[in-house]
Amino acid sequence: MTKLYLAGPLFTLPEQGFNAELARFLEGEGFEVWLPQEHEPRSSTAKAIFEMDVEALDSADMVVACMDGPDPDSGTAWECGYAYAKGKPIVCYRTDFRISGDTKGAPYNLMLSESATLRFELPFRTKAPEFHKRVLEHIQKALA
């Protein structure tokens, strides 16, 4: 079973809900999904959370990362960099229509867009079923 590390911001209820919905969809498609927000009790120390996530990244086959926001989440950026250094495929997606890139043709930081094995951006007002289909297509391409 392919293990996915689902990276993205998890600080608001909408972010947590979106992440959980994506994780359940991917699990339904036969993937094992590590979603950090589901494994990090608030009573854990920062060091314990860090170590747990690094261990999950090490055991993952691939990272699927959200690049939403005016600037992608710093923790997500670190997770992508770590995965890149380990030679793991990275699929980056962006549902945010705001442009935040620093280079023409890159909708967000070029270090993130260029380290992605595959990336895609969705048009404004894309519905969840279409988003899920696109994520699955990109995961399958990156694994091929």
Coordinates of N, CA, C and O in Angstrom, one line a residue:
M1 N 0.8 -1.2 0.0 CA 0.0 0.0 0.0 C 0.9 1.2 0.0 O 1.8 1.3 0.8
T2 N 0.6 2.2 -0.9 CA 1.4 3.4 -1.0 C 1.1 4.3 0.2 O -0.1 4.6 0.5
K3 N 2.1 4.8 0.8 CA 2.0 5.7 2.0 C 2.2 7.1 1.5 O 3.2 7.5 1.0
L4 N 1.1 8.0 1.8 CA 1.2 9.4 1.5 C 1.3 10.2 2.8 O 0.6 9.9 3.8
Y5 N 2.1 11.2 2.7 CA 2.2 12.2 3.8 C 1.5 13.4 3.2 O 1.9 14.0 2.2
L6 N 0.4 13.8 3.9 CA -0.4 14.9 3.5 C 0.0 16.2 4.2 O -0.3 16.3 5.4
A7 N 0.7 17.1 3.5 CA 1.2 18.3 4.1 C 0.4 19.5 3.8 O -0.1 19.6 2.6
G8 N 0.1 20.3 4.8 CA -0.6 21.6 4.5 C -0.9 22.2 5.8 O -0.8 21.7 6.9
P9 N -1.4 23.5 5.7 CA -1.8 24.2 6.9 C -2.9 23.5 7.7 O -3.8 22.9 7.0
L10 N -2.9 23.5 9.0 CA -3.9 22.8 9.8 C -4.3 23.7 11.0 O -4.7 23.2 12.0
F11 N -4.3 25.0 10.8 CA -4.5 25.9 11.9 C -6.0 26.4 12.1 O -6.3 27.0 13.1
T12 N -6.8 26.2 11.1 CA -8.2 26.7 11.2 C -9.1 25.5 11.0 O -8.8 24.5 10.4
L13 N -10.4 25.7 11.5 CA -11.3 24.6 11.3 C -11.6 24.3 9.8 O -11.6 23.1 9.4
P14 N -11.7 25.3 8.9 CA -11.8 25.0 7.5 C -10.6 24.2 6.9 O -10.8 23.3 6.1
E15 N -9.4 24.6 7.3 CA -8.2 23.9 6.8 C -8.2 22.4 7.3 O -8.0 21.5 6.5
Q16 N -8.6 22.2 8.6 CA -8.6 20.9 9.1 C -9.7 20.0 8.4 O -9.5 18.9 8.1
G17 N -10.8 20.6 8.2 CA -11.9 19.9 7.5 C -11.5 19.5 6.1 O -11.8 18.4 5.6
F18 N -10.9 20.4 5.4 CA -10.5 20.2 4.0 C -9.4 19.1 4.0 O -9.5 18.1 3.2
N19 N -8.5 19.1 4.9 CA -7.4 18.1 5.0 C -8.0 16.7 5.2 O -7.7 15.7 4.6
A20 N -8.9 16.7 6.2 CA -9.6 15.4 6.6 C -10.4 14.8 5.4 O -10.3 13.6 5.2
E21 N -11.1 15.7 4.7 CA -11.9 15.2 3.6 C -11.0 14.6 2.5 O -11.3 13.6 2.0
L22 N -9.9 15.3 2.2 CA -8.9 14.8 1.2 C -8.3 13.5 1.7 O -8.2 12.5 0.9
A23 N -8.0 13.4 3.0 CA -7.4 12.1 3.5 C -8.3 11.0 3.4 O -8.0 9.9 3.0
R24 N -9.6 11.2 3.7 CA -10.6 10.1 3.6 C -10.8 9.7 2.2 O -10.9 8.5 1.9
F25 N -10.8 10.6 1.3 CA -10.9 10.3 -0.1 C -9.8 9.4 -0.6 O -10.0 8.4 -1.2
L26 N -8.6 9.8 -0.2 CA -7.4 9.1 -0.7 C -7.3 7.7 0.0 O -6.9 6.7 -0.7
E27 N -7.7 7.6 1.2 CA -7.8 6.3 1.9 C -8.8 5.4 1.1 O -8.6 4.2 1.0
G28 N -9.9 6.0 0.7 CA -10.9 5.2 0.0 C -10.4 4.8 -1.4 O -10.9 3.8 -2.0
E29 N -9.3 5.4 -1.9 CA -8.7 5.0 -3.1 C -7.6 4.0 -2.9 O -6.8 3.7 -3.8
G30 N -7.4 3.6 -1.7 CA -6.4 2.5 -1.4 C -5.1 3.0 -0.9 O -4.1 2.2 -0.8
F31 N -4.9 4.3 -0.5 CA -3.7 4.8 0.0 C -3.7 4.8 1.5 O -4.7 4.9 2.2
E32 N -2.5 4.6 2.1 CA -2.4 4.9 3.6 C -1.9 6.3 3.7 O -1.0 6.8 3.0
V33 N -2.7 7.1 4.5 CA -2.4 8.5 4.6 C -2.0 9.0 6.0 O -2.7 8.6 6.9
W34 N -0.9 9.7 6.1 CA -0.5 10.3 7.3 C -0.9 11.8 7.2 O -0.5 12.5 6.4
L35 N -1.9 12.1 8.1 CA -2.3 13.5 8.2 C -1.9 14.0 9.6 O -2.4 13.6 10.6
P36 N -0.9 14.9 9.6 CA -0.3 15.3 10.9 C -1.3 15.8 11.9 O -1.2 15.4 13.1
Q37 N -2.4 16.5 11.5 CA -3.3 17.0 12.5 C -4.0 15.9 13.2 O -4.6 16.1 14.3
E38 N -4.0 14.6 12.7 CA -4.7 13.5 13.4 C -3.7 12.7 14.3 O -4.1 11.8 14.9
H39 N -2.5 13.2 14.4 CA -1.5 12.4 15.1 C -0.7 13.3 16.1 O 0.2 12.8 16.7
E40 N -1.1 14.5 16.3 CA -0.4 15.4 17.1 C -1.2 16.0 18.3 O -1.9 17.0 18.2
P41 N -1.3 15.2 19.4 CA -2.0 15.7 20.5 C -1.5 17.0 21.0 O -0.3 17.3 21.0
R42 N -2.3 17.9 21.4 CA -1.9 19.2 21.9 C -1.0 19.2 23.1 O -0.2 20.1 23.3
S43 N -1.0 18.1 23.8 CA -0.1 18.0 25.0 C 1.3 17.6 24.6 O 2.2 17.6 25.5
S44 N 1.6 17.2 23.4 CA 2.9 16.9 23.0 C 3.8 18.1 22.9 O 3.4 19.2 22.7
T45 N 5.1 17.9 23.1 CA 6.1 19.0 23.0 C 6.4 19.2 21.6 O 6.1 18.3 20.7
A46 N 6.9 20.4 21.3 CA 7.3 20.7 19.9 C 8.3 19.6 19.4 O 8.2 19.2 18.2
K47 N 9.2 19.2 20.2 CA 10.2 18.2 19.8 C 9.5 16.9 19.5 O 9.9 16.3 18.4
A48 N 8.6 16.5 20.3 CA 7.9 15.2 20.0 C 7.1 15.3 18.7 O 7.1 14.3 17.9
I49 N 6.4 16.4 18.5 CA 5.7 16.6 17.2 C 6.6 16.5 16.0 O 6.4 15.8 15.0
F50 N 7.7 17.3 16.1 CA 8.7 17.3 15.1 C 9.2 15.9 14.8 O 9.2 15.4 13.6
E51 N 9.6 15.1 15.8 CA 10.2 13.8 15.6 C 9.1 12.9 15.0 O 9.5 12.0 14.1
M52 N 7.9 13.0 15.4 CA 6.8 12.1 14.9 C 6.6 12.4 13.4 O 6.5 11.5 12.6
D53 N 6.6 13.7 13.0 CA 6.4 14.0 11.6 C 7.6 13.6 10.8 O 7.4 13.2 9.6
V54 N 8.8 13.8 11.3 CA 10.0 13.4 10.5 C 9.9 11.9 10.3 O 10.2 11.4 9.2
E55 N 9.6 11.1 11.3 CA 9.5 9.7 11.2 C 8.4 9.3 10.1 O 8.6 8.4 9.3
A56 N 7.3 10.0 10.1 CA 6.2 9.8 9.1 C 6.7 10.1 7.7 O 6.4 9.4 6.8
L57 N 7.4 11.2 7.6 CA 8.0 11.6 6.3 C 9.0 10.5 5.8 O 9.0 10.2 4.6
D58 N 9.8 10.0 6.7 CA 10.8 9.0 6.3 C 10.1 7.7 5.8 O 10.6 7.1 4.9
S59 N 8.9 7.4 6.4 CA 8.2 6.1 6.0 C 7.3 6.3 4.9 O 6.8 5.4 4.3
A60 N 7.0 7.6 4.5 CA 6.1 7.9 3.4 C 6.8 7.6 2.0 O 8.0 7.7 1.9
D61 N 5.9 7.2 1.1 CA 6.4 7.0 -0.3 C 6.4 8.3 -1.1 O 7.1 8.4 -2.1
M62 N 5.5 9.2 -0.7 CA 5.3 10.4 -1.4 C 4.7 11.5 -0.5 O 4.0 11.2 0.5
V63 N 4.9 12.8 -0.9 CA 4.3 13.9 -0.2 C 3.3 14.5 -1.1 O 3.6 14.8 -2.3
V64 N 2.1 14.8 -0.6 CA 1.1 15.6 -1.3 C 0.9 16.8 -0.5 O 0.6 16.8 0.7
A65 N 1.2 18.0 -1.1 CA 1.3 19.2 -0.3 C 0.4 20.4 -0.9 O 0.4 20.6 -2.1
C66 N -0.3 21.1 0.1 CA -1.1 22.2 -0.2 C -0.2 23.5 -0.3 O 0.5 23.8 0.6
M67 N -0.4 24.2 -1.4 CA 0.4 25.4 -1.5 C -0.5 26.7 -1.5 O -0.2 27.7 -2.0
D68 N -1.6 26.6 -0.8 CA -2.6 27.7 -0.6 C -2.0 28.8 0.3 O -1.1 28.5 1.1
G69 N -2.6 30.0 0.2 CA -2.3 31.1 1.0 C -1.4 32.1 0.3 O -0.9 31.8 -0.8
P70 N -1.3 33.3 0.9 CA -0.5 34.3 0.2 C 1.0 33.9 0.1 O 1.7 34.2 -0.9
D71 N 1.4 33.0 1.0 CA 2.7 32.3 0.9 C 2.5 31.0 1.5 O 1.9 30.8 2.6
P72 N 2.9 29.9 0.8 CA 2.6 28.5 1.4 C 3.1 28.4 2.8 O 4.1 29.0 3.2
D73 N 2.4 27.6 3.6 CA 2.7 27.4 5.0 C 4.2 27.0 5.2 O 4.7 26.2 4.5
S74 N 4.8 27.6 6.2 CA 6.3 27.4 6.4 C 6.6 25.9 6.8 O 7.6 25.3 6.3
G75 N 5.7 25.3 7.6 CA 5.9 23.9 7.9 C 5.8 23.0 6.7 O 6.6 22.0 6.5
T76 N 4.8 23.3 5.9 CA 4.6 22.5 4.6 C 5.8 22.7 3.7 O 6.3 21.7 3.1
A77 N 6.4 23.9 3.6 CA 7.6 24.2 2.8 C 8.7 23.3 3.3 O 9.5 22.7 2.6
W78 N 8.9 23.3 4.7 CA 10.0 22.5 5.2 C 9.8 21.0 4.9 O 10.7 20.3 4.5
E79 N 8.6 20.5 5.0 CA 8.3 19.1 4.7 C 8.6 18.8 3.3 O 9.1 17.7 3.0
C80 N 8.2 19.7 2.4 CA 8.6 19.5 0.9 C 10.1 19.5 0.7 O 10.6 18.6 0.0
G81 N 10.8 20.4 1.3 CA 12.2 20.4 1.2 C 12.9 19.1 1.7 O 13.8 18.6 1.1
Y82 N 12.4 18.6 2.9 CA 12.9 17.4 3.4 C 12.6 16.2 2.5 O 13.5 15.4 2.2
A83 N 11.4 16.1 2.0 CA 11.1 15.1 1.0 C 11.9 15.1 -0.2 O 12.4 14.1 -0.7
Y84 N 12.1 16.3 -0.7 CA 13.0 16.5 -1.9 C 14.4 16.0 -1.7 O 15.0 15.3 -2.5
A85 N 14.9 16.3 -0.5 CA 16.3 15.9 -0.2 C 16.4 14.4 0.0 O 17.4 13.8 -0.3
K86 N 15.3 13.8 0.4 CA 15.2 12.3 0.5 C 14.9 11.6 -0.8 O 14.8 10.4 -0.8
G87 N 14.6 12.4 -1.9 CA 14.3 11.8 -3.2 C 12.9 11.3 -3.3 O 12.6 10.4 -4.2
K88 N 12.0 11.8 -2.5 CA 10.6 11.3 -2.5 C 9.8 12.2 -3.5 O 10.0 13.4 -3.6
P89 N 8.9 11.6 -4.3 CA 8.1 12.4 -5.2 C 7.2 13.4 -4.3 O 6.8 13.0 -3.2
I90 N 6.9 14.5 -4.9 CA 6.1 15.5 -4.3 C 5.1 16.0 -5.3 O 5.4 16.4 -6.4
V91 N 3.8 16.0 -4.9 CA 2.7 16.5 -5.7 C 2.2 17.8 -4.9 O 1.8 17.6 -3.8
C92 N 2.4 18.9 -5.5 CA 1.9 20.2 -4.9 C 0.6 20.6 -5.7 O 0.5 20.5 -6.9
Y93 N -0.3 21.1 -4.9 CA -1.6 21.6 -5.5 C -1.9 22.9 -4.9 O -1.4 23.3 -3.8
R94 N -2.6 23.7 -5.6 CA -3.0 25.0 -5.2 C -4.5 25.3 -5.6 O -4.8 25.2 -6.7
T95 N -5.3 25.5 -4.6 CA -6.7 25.9 -4.8 C -6.9 27.4 -4.7 O -8.0 27.8 -5.0
D96 N -5.9 28.1 -4.3 CA -6.0 29.5 -4.0 C -5.7 30.3 -5.3 O -4.7 30.0 -6.0
F97 N -6.6 31.1 -5.8 CA -6.4 31.8 -7.1 C -5.5 33.0 -7.0 O -5.1 33.6 -8.0
R98 N -5.1 33.4 -5.8 CA -4.2 34.5 -5.7 C -2.8 34.1 -6.1 O -2.4 33.0 -5.8
I99 N -2.1 35.0 -6.9 CA -0.8 34.7 -7.3 C 0.2 35.2 -6.2 O 0.1 36.3 -5.8
S100 N 1.1 34.3 -5.8 CA 2.1 34.8 -4.8 C 3.5 34.4 -5.2 O 4.4 34.5 -4.4
G101 N 3.7 34.0 -6.5 CA 5.0 33.6 -7.0 C 6.0 34.7 -7.1 O 5.6 35.9 -7.3
D102 N 7.3 34.3 -7.2 CA 8.3 35.3 -7.3 C 9.0 35.3 -8.7 O 9.9 36.0 -9.0
T103 N 8.5 34.3 -9.6 CA 9.0 34.2 -10.9 C 7.9 34.0 -11.9 O 6.9 33.3 -11.5
K104 N 8.0 34.5 -13.1 CA 6.9 34.4 -14.1 C 6.6 32.9 -14.3 O 7.6 32.1 -14.5
G105 N 5.4 32.5 -14.3 CA 5.0 31.1 -14.5 C 4.9 30.3 -13.2 O 4.5 29.1 -13.3
A106 N 5.4 30.8 -12.1 CA 5.4 30.1 -10.8 C 4.3 30.8 -9.9 O 4.5 31.9 -9.5
P107 N 3.2 30.1 -9.6 CA 2.2 30.7 -8.8 C 2.5 30.9 -7.3 O 1.8 31.5 -6.6
Y108 N 3.6 30.3 -6.9 CA 4.1 30.4 -5.5 C 5.6 30.3 -5.6 O 6.2 30.2 -6.7
N109 N 6.3 30.3 -4.5 CA 7.7 30.3 -4.4 C 8.4 29.3 -5.3 O 8.0 28.1 -5.3
L110 N 9.3 29.8 -6.1 CA 9.9 28.9 -7.1 C 10.7 27.7 -6.5 O 10.8 26.7 -7.2
M111 N 11.2 27.8 -5.3 CA 11.8 26.7 -4.7 C 10.8 25.5 -4.5 O 11.2 24.3 -4.6
L112 N 9.6 25.9 -4.2 CA 8.5 24.9 -4.0 C 8.0 24.4 -5.3 O 7.9 23.2 -5.5
S113 N 7.7 25.3 -6.2 CA 7.2 24.9 -7.5 C 8.2 24.0 -8.3 O 7.8 23.1 -9.0
E114 N 9.4 24.3 -8.2 CA 10.4 23.6 -9.0 C 10.9 22.3 -8.3 O 11.4 21.4 -9.0
S115 N 10.7 22.2 -7.0 CA 11.0 20.9 -6.4 C 9.9 19.9 -6.5 O 10.1 18.7 -6.2
A116 N 8.7 20.3 -6.9 CA 7.6 19.4 -7.0 C 7.8 18.4 -8.2 O 8.3 18.9 -9.3
T117 N 7.5 17.2 -8.0 CA 7.6 16.2 -9.1 C 6.5 16.6 -10.1 O 6.7 16.6 -11.3
L118 N 5.3 16.9 -9.6 CA 4.2 17.4 -10.4 C 3.5 18.4 -9.5 O 3.5 18.4 -8.3
R119 N 2.8 19.4 -10.2 CA 2.0 20.4 -9.5 C 0.9 20.8 -10.4 O 0.9 20.6 -11.6
F120 N -0.2 21.2 -9.7 CA -1.3 21.7 -10.5 C -2.0 22.8 -9.7 O -2.0 22.9 -8.5
E121 N -2.6 23.7 -10.4 CA -3.4 24.8 -9.9 C -4.8 24.6 -10.4 O -5.0 24.2 -11.5
L122 N -5.8 24.9 -9.6 CA -7.2 24.7 -10.0 C -7.9 26.1 -10.2 O -7.6 27.1 -9.6
P123 N -8.7 26.1 -11.2 CA -9.5 27.3 -11.5 C -10.4 27.7 -10.3 O -10.8 26.8 -9.5
F124 N -10.7 28.9 -10.2 CA -11.6 29.4 -9.1 C -12.9 28.7 -9.2 O -13.5 28.4 -10.2
R125 N -13.4 28.3 -8.0 CA -14.7 27.6 -7.8 C -14.8 26.2 -8.3 O -15.8 25.7 -8.7
T126 N -13.7 25.5 -8.3 CA -13.6 24.1 -8.6 C -14.3 23.3 -7.4 O -14.1 23.6 -6.3
K127 N -15.1 22.4 -7.7 CA -15.8 21.6 -6.7 C -15.0 20.4 -6.2 O -14.1 20.0 -6.9
A128 N -15.3 20.0 -5.0 CA -14.5 18.9 -4.4 C -14.3 17.7 -5.3 O -13.2 17.2 -5.4
P129 N -15.3 17.1 -5.9 CA -15.1 15.9 -6.7 C -14.1 16.1 -7.8 O -13.3 15.2 -8.1
E130 N -14.1 17.3 -8.5 CA -13.1 17.6 -9.5 C -11.7 17.7 -8.9 O -10.7 17.2 -9.5
F131 N -11.6 18.4 -7.8 CA -10.3 18.5 -7.1 C -9.8 17.1 -6.7 O -8.6 16.8 -7.0
H132 N -10.6 16.3 -6.1 CA -10.2 14.9 -5.8 C -9.7 14.1 -7.0 O -8.7 13.4 -6.9
K133 N -10.4 14.2 -8.1 CA -10.0 13.5 -9.3 C -8.6 14.0 -9.8 O -7.8 13.2 -10.1
R134 N -8.4 15.3 -9.7 CA -7.1 15.9 -10.2 C -6.0 15.4 -9.3 O -4.9 15.1 -9.7
V135 N -6.2 15.4 -7.9 CA -5.2 15.0 -7.0 C -4.8 13.5 -7.3 O -3.6 13.2 -7.4
L136 N -5.8 12.7 -7.5 CA -5.6 11.3 -7.7 C -4.8 11.1 -9.0 O -3.8 10.3 -9.1
E137 N -5.2 11.8 -10.1 CA -4.4 11.7 -11.4 C -3.0 12.0 -11.2 O -2.1 11.4 -11.7
H138 N -2.7 13.1 -10.4 CA -1.3 13.6 -10.3 C -0.5 12.6 -9.4 O 0.7 12.4 -9.6
I139 N -1.1 12.0 -8.4 CA -0.4 11.0 -7.6 C -0.1 9.8 -8.4 O 1.1 9.3 -8.4
Q140 N -1.0 9.4 -9.2 CA -0.8 8.2 -10.1 C 0.3 8.5 -11.1 O 1.2 7.6 -11.3
K141 N 0.4 9.7 -11.7 CA 1.4 10.0 -12.6 C 2.8 10.1 -11.9 O 3.8 9.6 -12.5
A142 N 2.8 10.6 -10.7 CA 4.1 10.8 -10.0 C 4.6 9.4 -9.6 O 5.8 9.2 -9.4
L143 N 3.8 8.5 -9.3 CA 4.2 7.1 -9.0 C 4.6 6.3 -10.1 O 5.3 5.2 -10.0
A144 N 4.2 6.6 -11.3 CA 4.4 5.8 -12.5 C 5.9 5.9 -12.9 O 6.7 6.7 -12.6

